[in-house]
Amino acid sequence: MTAAAPGPRTNMGQPVPRYDAAAKVTGRATYASDMPLDNPAYAFLVTSAIAKGRIDRFDLDDAKRVRGVIDIVTHENAPKLKESKLYSNGGYAGTTIQPLKSAEIAHDGQIIAVVVAESYEAAREAANRVKVSYSAAAPTATFDSPGTTTAAAKGQNSQFKEDPKVGDFAKAFDAAEVKLTASYETPTQHHNPLELFTTSCTWMGDNLVIYEGSQYVHGLKHGVAEQLGIDADKVRVVNPYVGGGFGSRGSMTPRTAIIAAMARRLNRPIKLVPTRDQGFTITTHRAETRHEIKLGASRDGRLVALRHEGAEVSSRPDAYCVGGTKTTTRLYACPNVDSLVSIVRADRNTPGFMRSPPEVPYLFALESALDELAVKLNMDPVELRRINDATRDPIDGKPYTSRSLMACFDEAAKAFGWSQRSPQPKSISDGDWLIGYGCAATCYPTLAGPSAARVRLQRDGRTRVEIAGHEIGTGAYTVIAQTAAERLGVPLEKVAVFMGDSDLPPAPVAGGSNSTASTCSAVMMVCDQIRQRLFKALMPSDSLADKAKETVGISPAPSTQAAKSDRSLDIEKAFDALGVGVVEEYGEWKPEGAPLDSFRAMHSGQVRLVGGHQMKDQIAYAFGAEFVEVRINRFTHEIRCPRLVGAFAGGRIMNPRTARSQLMGGLIWGMSSALLEATEIDERNARYVNDNLADYLVPVNADVPGVEVILLSEEDDRINPVGVKGLGELGNVGTNAAICNAIYHATGQRIRKLPVRLEDIEL
Amino acid sequence: MRPFSYQRASDPDMAVQALGVAAAANNPLTKAAAQPLAGGTTLIDLMKLDVMRPTAIVDINPLAPAWSAIAPGGDGLRLGALAKMSDVAAHAEIQRSYPVIADSLKLAASAQLRNMATLGGNVMQRTRCNYFRDVSYENCNKRNPGSGCAAMDGVNRMHAVLGTSDQCIATYPGDFAQALIALDAMVEITGKAGTRSMPFAQLHRAPGSTPDIETALQPGELISAFSISGRWPRSVYLKARDRQSYEFALSSAAIALDVQDGAIRDARVALGGVATVPWRAREAEALLKGQRFDEALAQRVADAAFADARGRRHNSFKIALGKRIVARALQQAVTMEI
Ligand SMILES: Cc1cc2nc3c(=O)[nH]c(=O)nc-3n(C[C@H](O)[C@H](O)[C@H](O)COP(=O)(O)OP(=O)(O)OC[C@H]3O[C@@H](n4cnc5c(N)ncnc54)[C@H](O)[C@@H]3O)c2cc1C
Ligand code: SF4
């Protein structure tokens, strides 16, 4: 076993290498824009240079003269598209701002024209030659800009139903022995997956095929069909690999239906490859947020009052919000809790999911505040969390299905060497560098959604699994293959998995860290259907069940236990008894507590995720603890993070290698989010300034010399059949606060606004 | 990007000729119709962004055999304009006798870029001002003379505090040029009339009222080499940046000292990341000459270096940062083992 492939502990699968590793490192993996098209035309976008106002006029003469230009569409001649509602209101779209509909401009970088040409180069050149005259109005950029409107999220966002509250916060806070009030801020961020936001659309008669990196092929299929006004069965979305999503490809963006409609009009496939900077405005982003936390505690550290107020920026038409108070009000035992989330409207595109959408900004605030409270109490921050560890949801009183928060703190603290830390700020240094240690809790709700799957088993053990899941780099192919191999007792090499195609049985969006739980539960169920068929064919009567178990080594009862049994299925014997060469089963699985319309929704590209705090009589979260070392140069004030240590408990770990890699990526991103990542907005014109990867900084290797991931053993059979808690979004939640807490330890300076930059350090 | 013709230079005369022919329009160099192509890591970038729109590219890489010297000798150093950043940074004698050069190159860009990029192209790289690089902004005096400056009251954290004008505050982003200007390098220029040399310090032009004119080079002229006299083993390049590698300087200092018996005989202080052009802090140097080093002196030198600095909304921090960098770099240079 190596660091990359940790030896499995109890309730963990094997750290097998990625199913798609060789294809990816040799460049054979085909991403959406690699798909061969027959005689494609190439599209290039023209995007708005103002954030608010009107287009007065286009001058296209110069552009049209470029050799190879086929068509230029603007709002004056664009194909008419139907509107799609926001995904959270029963639609599919990530924004209801539909470009090319009128001369109005609603945000910076809105698509205002599309050039189609015989080559990418010609399309780009012509796009550069499009001249636009605007009547610009003064836009509202963000918080504090003139012209914002602010209102409570409750009542305007259908997914934010209630501000969690319990007890009497005001009274308890008033009476608290120790009090803290602090405000925090997080910036706009962009996902910047390496794969650009391409789309390719090709029609065969009435049938449309879309090649596009998507985290939800069934959602995109139905969304585009709705916008084009055609039957969803005529649309197919294909993407065997997705070059990073991080939430940016979870909901439909306007580009796809536009390109599809243009391809239809032209009767020719069209391939669109937008630029990196266009990616900043034609998709979604993480909105900037502000927070005020009030904590009241007894002198021995028990929380008696907690209030979290958050504000988030959204677009004019859409009330998007992440509302992380649903998590921060439930993380610690506290009898008096109050919260409020507001949405601030500005002239911006609608924000959307970005890795751990609610938890990243909201836990940054809470976990920073706890560290501040620990300082006030003169108490170790780990002990403060121990004192306030909860076994029940403090709002609704429901028990956690399992909760290993403190076990994670203890393992991570040990690996990190926390006990050697002197709590005094500015007490450790090494040459030019001041050193600080910090920690924070991390958590993420355990979610799952309805999923279908088809499995086909041949007499020789070759197995084909079909499920419209998504390989966004997490290792989905690998863990699904492992599940089928284990369940059917066939060697892993014999399992082929097909995903990323909306013609396959629907799986949920690859978001909310639900994929492994949902897809593996479905695949496991369908494998069990196969086992049962083989078994039934063998057995003239139930009484022979036990005998059959001995001879073919299968059990009729699908259970997690069976998955752990190393007894292998003698498939050939079973097939001979059955008298066929192939067995194929299709099945639909839904998590307990899923709404009645779950399967109907699943087949119309809508997700019904359940879990987290929304379960009937329990609450399910994955937990972790993150420790960091920061170093701050006395002279340059540069901030570096040489060590990130995280311990995580996520129920069954399907594959310690891919799990570690997810969590490692999360820790690195968390550090990046704390120290580097911010999309700068020019407040005068509400435009993004650093919209490229040279200026929107992400870490390079030299920034992450040491990352350690510890996977804890945890068993939880109350969450889903595979016993899996999502890990994809767990890693990058606590890091933001851990870094600021460490900066405080290094310098004595509390920084409450991300990202922290060298000019923020005063020594 | 727009269509352009592509020619490979067979020899310097041909290159100069090809560049000169298309240059008739009396444009400043930055707008010349023909541009030389070296590593291409700046030029191609700016063409893709539609900032530079040459109609002719003259690839000068075929001149590499004659123009890639890395030649340290008894009386100084000669570096060919087509020498690669990575080769110069890795050269043992450069590391020994000119650490400020080796480090300024090693701490720049990424390994891949350093393998492609040439010294000539490096000193000619253009500002990273976001408003300059985004043609959807009309108002950029450097790109569009007379149109105004979007950065002045915009997002200007990376912008300059020294050498600015009311027309332009764009930072000269490179690192290597600070080493050259500190060491009184000469730049050799090949043009129609053969080669001429001039002090490197005269190559770059502060923006003044013509930010579109960035250097003293004329269309049809090429940098063929750099030369430096003497050895400068007591020299350092200190660079502060947001991440540990692959990032431009927020502030940097190139320091070279000649210390005899504890007294500073000669001192060179150049600043990067803070000025519109490669910046020599001569008043600061004057304070050092003949002195013995101590912290108070370092502080005075640093203050002098930034005496004329003017910050704007987001970049004022560079003044205090720059001073600390100068003081620290001086100390490193004084105490380094040579
Ligand atoms: C993401 C990124 C990060 C970077 N980070 C840094 C950094 O930290 N520090 C740093 O110093 N640099 C940095 N750079 C800039 C990089 O070092 C330069 O792009 C490179 O040195 C340019 O050299 P080149 O040979 O590729 O030039 P080219 O792109 O070929 O040429 C640049 C310009 O100079 C002209 N030119 C080229 N050769 C000559 C010549 N011999 N005579 C006259 N004109 C000539 C060209 O016409 C062109 O206008 C970075 C670049 C990128 C893209
Ligand atoms: S600083 Fe200079 S380059 Fe930047 S916008 Fe102003 S004029 Fe243009």
Short mmCIF file of N, CA, C and O in Angstrom, two decimals, chain A residues 184-186 286 289-291 293 295 306 308 310 312 322-332 356-371 385 400 403 405 409 439-445 621-626 673 729-741 754:
data_model
loop_
_atom_site.label_atom_id
_atom_site.label_comp_id
_atom_site.label_asym_id
_atom_site.label_seq_id
_atom_site.Cartn_x
_atom_site.Cartn_y
_atom_site.Cartn_z
N TYR A 184 -18.17 38.23 8.95
CA TYR A 184 -17.26 37.55 8.01
C TYR A 184 -17.72 37.79 6.58
O TYR A 184 -18.89 38.07 6.34
N GLU A 185 -16.78 37.60 5.67
CA GLU A 185 -17.09 37.86 4.26
C GLU A 185 -16.38 36.87 3.36
O GLU A 185 -15.21 36.55 3.59
N THR A 186 -17.07 36.40 2.35
CA THR A 186 -16.43 35.54 1.34
C THR A 186 -16.66 36.12 -0.06
O THR A 186 -17.66 36.79 -0.29
N ARG A 286 -19.89 31.06 -7.62
CA ARG A 286 -20.23 31.10 -6.19
C ARG A 286 -20.40 32.58 -5.83
O ARG A 286 -19.52 33.39 -6.09
N THR A 289 -20.65 36.39 -0.14
CA THR A 289 -21.56 36.32 1.01
C THR A 289 -21.03 37.16 2.16
O THR A 289 -19.84 37.44 2.24
N ARG A 290 -21.96 37.53 3.05
CA ARG A 290 -21.59 38.20 4.30
C ARG A 290 -22.31 37.53 5.45
O ARG A 290 -23.43 37.03 5.27
N HIS A 291 -21.69 37.57 6.60
CA HIS A 291 -22.24 36.85 7.76
C HIS A 291 -22.05 37.65 9.02
O HIS A 291 -21.03 38.32 9.19
N ILE A 293 -22.15 36.46 13.05
CA ILE A 293 -22.34 35.35 14.00
C ILE A 293 -22.38 35.93 15.40
O ILE A 293 -21.54 36.78 15.75
N LEU A 295 -22.35 34.38 19.28
CA LEU A 295 -22.27 33.20 20.11
C LEU A 295 -22.32 33.62 21.57
O LEU A 295 -21.66 34.59 21.96
N LEU A 306 -26.78 30.87 19.86
CA LEU A 306 -26.07 30.94 18.59
C LEU A 306 -26.99 31.61 17.57
O LEU A 306 -28.16 31.26 17.44
N HIS A 308 -26.88 33.00 13.48
CA HIS A 308 -26.13 33.14 12.22
C HIS A 308 -27.00 33.88 11.22
O HIS A 308 -28.08 33.43 10.87
N GLY A 310 -26.90 35.43 7.43
CA GLY A 310 -26.13 35.41 6.18
C GLY A 310 -26.81 36.23 5.11
O GLY A 310 -28.03 36.35 5.08
N GLU A 312 -26.49 36.90 0.74
CA GLU A 312 -25.87 36.40 -0.48
C GLU A 312 -26.33 37.24 -1.66
O GLU A 312 -27.48 37.63 -1.72
N VAL A 322 -27.86 29.81 -1.09
CA VAL A 322 -27.40 28.51 -0.61
C VAL A 322 -27.86 28.27 0.83
O VAL A 322 -28.00 27.12 1.24
N GLY A 323 -28.08 29.32 1.57
CA GLY A 323 -28.68 29.20 2.89
C GLY A 323 -28.02 28.19 3.82
O GLY A 323 -28.69 27.29 4.33
N GLY A 324 -26.75 28.35 4.03
CA GLY A 324 -26.02 27.37 4.84
C GLY A 324 -26.38 27.34 6.31
O GLY A 324 -25.86 26.51 7.07
N THR A 325 -27.29 28.20 6.75
CA THR A 325 -27.71 28.15 8.15
C THR A 325 -28.37 26.81 8.46
O THR A 325 -28.40 26.40 9.61
N LYS A 326 -28.88 26.12 7.43
CA LYS A 326 -29.47 24.80 7.70
C LYS A 326 -28.43 23.87 8.31
O LYS A 326 -28.76 22.97 9.07
N THR A 327 -27.17 24.10 7.98
CA THR A 327 -26.11 23.28 8.56
C THR A 327 -25.52 23.92 9.82
O THR A 327 -25.34 23.26 10.84
N THR A 328 -25.23 25.23 9.76
CA THR A 328 -24.52 25.83 10.88
C THR A 328 -25.37 25.89 12.14
O THR A 328 -24.84 25.96 13.25
N THR A 329 -26.70 25.86 12.02
CA THR A 329 -27.53 25.87 13.22
C THR A 329 -27.67 24.47 13.82
O THR A 329 -28.25 24.32 14.89
N ARG A 330 -27.14 23.46 13.12
CA ARG A 330 -27.34 22.08 13.59
C ARG A 330 -26.05 21.39 13.98
O ARG A 330 -26.06 20.25 14.41
N LEU A 331 -24.94 22.08 13.78
CA LEU A 331 -23.66 21.39 13.94
C LEU A 331 -23.31 21.16 15.41
O LEU A 331 -22.71 20.15 15.75
N TYR A 332 -23.68 22.09 16.27
CA TYR A 332 -23.31 21.96 17.69
C TYR A 332 -24.54 22.00 18.58
O TYR A 332 -25.55 22.61 18.23
N SER A 356 -19.64 22.24 -2.34
CA SER A 356 -20.16 22.53 -1.00
C SER A 356 -20.77 23.93 -0.96
O SER A 356 -20.31 24.78 -0.19
N PRO A 357 -21.78 24.16 -1.79
CA PRO A 357 -22.28 25.54 -1.91
C PRO A 357 -22.65 26.20 -0.58
O PRO A 357 -22.16 27.30 -0.29
N PRO A 358 -23.47 25.56 0.27
CA PRO A 358 -23.82 26.25 1.51
C PRO A 358 -22.70 26.20 2.55
O PRO A 358 -22.47 27.17 3.28
N GLU A 359 -22.03 25.05 2.61
CA GLU A 359 -21.13 24.83 3.75
C GLU A 359 -19.88 25.70 3.67
O GLU A 359 -19.38 26.17 4.69
N VAL A 360 -19.34 25.90 2.47
CA VAL A 360 -18.07 26.64 2.39
C VAL A 360 -18.19 28.04 3.01
O VAL A 360 -17.48 28.36 3.96
N PRO A 361 -19.10 28.88 2.55
CA PRO A 361 -19.14 30.21 3.17
C PRO A 361 -19.68 30.20 4.61
O PRO A 361 -19.16 30.92 5.46
N TYR A 362 -20.70 29.40 4.85
CA TYR A 362 -21.34 29.48 6.18
C TYR A 362 -20.49 28.84 7.27
O TYR A 362 -20.43 29.34 8.39
N LEU A 363 -19.82 27.72 6.95
CA LEU A 363 -18.94 27.14 7.98
C LEU A 363 -17.68 27.96 8.17
O LEU A 363 -17.09 27.95 9.25
N PHE A 364 -17.26 28.67 7.13
CA PHE A 364 -16.12 29.57 7.34
C PHE A 364 -16.46 30.53 8.48
O PHE A 364 -15.68 30.73 9.41
N ALA A 365 -17.67 31.07 8.43
CA ALA A 365 -18.07 32.02 9.47
C ALA A 365 -18.17 31.34 10.83
O ALA A 365 -17.57 31.77 11.81
N LEU A 366 -18.91 30.24 10.88
CA LEU A 366 -19.13 29.60 12.18
C LEU A 366 -17.83 29.06 12.79
O LEU A 366 -17.56 29.26 13.98
N GLU A 367 -17.03 28.39 11.97
CA GLU A 367 -15.82 27.77 12.50
C GLU A 367 -14.74 28.80 12.86
O GLU A 367 -13.89 28.55 13.70
N SER A 368 -14.79 29.96 12.21
CA SER A 368 -13.91 31.05 12.63
C SER A 368 -14.39 31.59 13.98
O SER A 368 -13.59 31.85 14.88
N ALA A 369 -15.70 31.78 14.08
CA ALA A 369 -16.26 32.34 15.31
C ALA A 369 -15.98 31.42 16.49
O ALA A 369 -15.67 31.89 17.61
N LEU A 370 -16.07 30.12 16.27
CA LEU A 370 -15.79 29.19 17.38
C LEU A 370 -14.35 29.33 17.86
O LEU A 370 -14.06 29.27 19.05
N ASP A 371 -13.45 29.52 16.89
CA ASP A 371 -12.05 29.71 17.26
C ASP A 371 -11.89 31.00 18.07
O ASP A 371 -11.15 31.04 19.05
N ARG A 385 -15.07 22.24 20.87
CA ARG A 385 -15.97 21.46 20.00
C ARG A 385 -16.42 20.17 20.69
O ARG A 385 -17.55 19.74 20.51
N TYR A 400 -28.53 11.99 15.08
CA TYR A 400 -27.64 11.78 13.93
C TYR A 400 -27.54 10.27 13.67
O TYR A 400 -27.44 9.49 14.62
N ARG A 403 -22.08 9.91 13.87
CA ARG A 403 -21.38 11.19 13.93
C ARG A 403 -20.01 10.95 14.54
O ARG A 403 -19.88 10.67 15.72
N LEU A 405 -17.44 13.16 14.50
CA LEU A 405 -16.70 14.43 14.47
C LEU A 405 -15.51 14.41 15.42
O LEU A 405 -14.39 14.74 15.03
N PHE A 409 -11.45 14.63 14.91
CA PHE A 409 -10.57 15.62 15.55
C PHE A 409 -9.40 14.91 16.23
O PHE A 409 -8.25 15.34 16.13
N CYS A 439 -7.29 24.81 13.28
CA CYS A 439 -8.13 23.68 12.92
C CYS A 439 -9.57 24.13 12.79
O CYS A 439 -9.94 25.22 13.22
N ALA A 440 -10.36 23.27 12.17
CA ALA A 440 -11.79 23.54 12.05
C ALA A 440 -12.49 22.23 11.74
O ALA A 440 -11.88 21.29 11.23
N ALA A 441 -13.78 22.22 12.06
CA ALA A 441 -14.60 21.06 11.71
C ALA A 441 -15.06 21.20 10.27
O ALA A 441 -15.14 22.29 9.73
N THR A 442 -15.34 20.06 9.66
CA THR A 442 -15.95 20.08 8.34
C THR A 442 -17.13 19.11 8.38
O THR A 442 -17.13 18.15 9.16
N CYS A 443 -18.13 19.39 7.56
CA CYS A 443 -19.25 18.46 7.50
C CYS A 443 -19.98 18.65 6.19
O CYS A 443 -19.83 19.67 5.53
N TYR A 444 -20.72 17.65 5.81
CA TYR A 444 -21.51 17.76 4.59
C TYR A 444 -22.70 16.81 4.71
O TYR A 444 -22.54 15.68 5.15
N PRO A 445 -23.90 17.25 4.31
CA PRO A 445 -25.06 16.36 4.45
C PRO A 445 -24.94 15.11 3.58
O PRO A 445 -24.36 15.16 2.50
N TYR A 621 -25.17 13.31 8.31
CA TYR A 621 -24.07 14.14 7.82
C TYR A 621 -22.78 13.32 7.86
O TYR A 621 -22.61 12.45 8.70
N ALA A 622 -21.86 13.65 6.97
CA ALA A 622 -20.48 13.16 7.08
C ALA A 622 -19.68 14.26 7.79
O ALA A 622 -19.97 15.44 7.63
N PHE A 623 -18.67 13.83 8.54
CA PHE A 623 -17.88 14.80 9.32
C PHE A 623 -16.39 14.63 9.07
O PHE A 623 -15.93 13.59 8.60
N GLY A 624 -15.68 15.65 9.44
CA GLY A 624 -14.23 15.58 9.37
C GLY A 624 -13.62 16.69 10.21
O GLY A 624 -14.32 17.58 10.69
N ALA A 625 -12.32 16.60 10.38
CA ALA A 625 -11.60 17.64 11.10
C ALA A 625 -10.36 17.97 10.30
O ALA A 625 -9.70 17.08 9.77
N GLU A 626 -10.07 19.27 10.18
CA GLU A 626 -8.96 19.70 9.34
C GLU A 626 -7.99 20.57 10.14
O GLU A 626 -8.40 21.48 10.84
N SER A 673 -9.11 28.48 -1.64
CA SER A 673 -10.23 29.38 -1.41
C SER A 673 -9.91 30.36 -0.28
O SER A 673 -10.31 31.52 -0.30
N GLU A 729 -17.68 16.66 -1.44
CA GLU A 729 -17.70 18.06 -1.03
C GLU A 729 -17.31 18.25 0.44
O GLU A 729 -17.41 19.35 0.97
N LEU A 730 -16.87 17.17 1.05
CA LEU A 730 -16.54 17.27 2.47
C LEU A 730 -15.19 17.95 2.70
O LEU A 730 -14.98 18.65 3.68
N GLY A 731 -14.26 17.75 1.77
CA GLY A 731 -12.87 18.14 2.01
C GLY A 731 -12.62 19.63 2.07
O GLY A 731 -11.76 20.10 2.82
N ASN A 732 -13.36 20.42 1.26
CA ASN A 732 -13.00 21.84 1.14
C ASN A 732 -13.83 22.76 2.04
O ASN A 732 -13.82 23.96 1.84
N VAL A 733 -14.53 22.20 3.00
CA VAL A 733 -15.41 23.04 3.81
C VAL A 733 -14.67 23.70 4.98
O VAL A 733 -14.71 24.92 5.14
N GLY A 734 -13.98 22.90 5.77
CA GLY A 734 -13.40 23.45 7.00
C GLY A 734 -12.13 24.24 6.79
O GLY A 734 -11.73 25.05 7.64
N THR A 735 -11.49 24.02 5.64
CA THR A 735 -10.15 24.55 5.43
C THR A 735 -10.08 26.08 5.52
O THR A 735 -9.11 26.63 6.05
N ASN A 736 -11.12 26.75 5.00
CA ASN A 736 -11.11 28.22 5.01
C ASN A 736 -10.93 28.75 6.43
O ASN A 736 -10.08 29.59 6.69
N ALA A 737 -11.73 28.21 7.34
CA ALA A 737 -11.63 28.67 8.73
C ALA A 737 -10.33 28.20 9.36
O ALA A 737 -9.67 28.96 10.09
N ALA A 738 -9.95 26.96 9.08
CA ALA A 738 -8.72 26.43 9.68
C ALA A 738 -7.54 27.34 9.35
O ALA A 738 -6.69 27.63 10.20
N ILE A 739 -7.49 27.82 8.12
CA ILE A 739 -6.37 28.68 7.70
C ILE A 739 -6.43 30.01 8.44
O ILE A 739 -5.41 30.49 8.96
N CYS A 740 -7.60 30.62 8.52
CA CYS A 740 -7.68 31.90 9.22
C CYS A 740 -7.37 31.72 10.70
O CYS A 740 -6.76 32.59 11.32
N ASN A 741 -7.80 30.60 11.25
CA ASN A 741 -7.49 30.33 12.66
C ASN A 741 -5.99 30.17 12.86
O ASN A 741 -5.42 30.62 13.86
N LEU A 754 -12.27 36.68 3.20
CA LEU A 754 -11.49 35.84 2.29
C LEU A 754 -11.40 36.49 0.92
O LEU A 754 -12.31 37.23 0.54
#
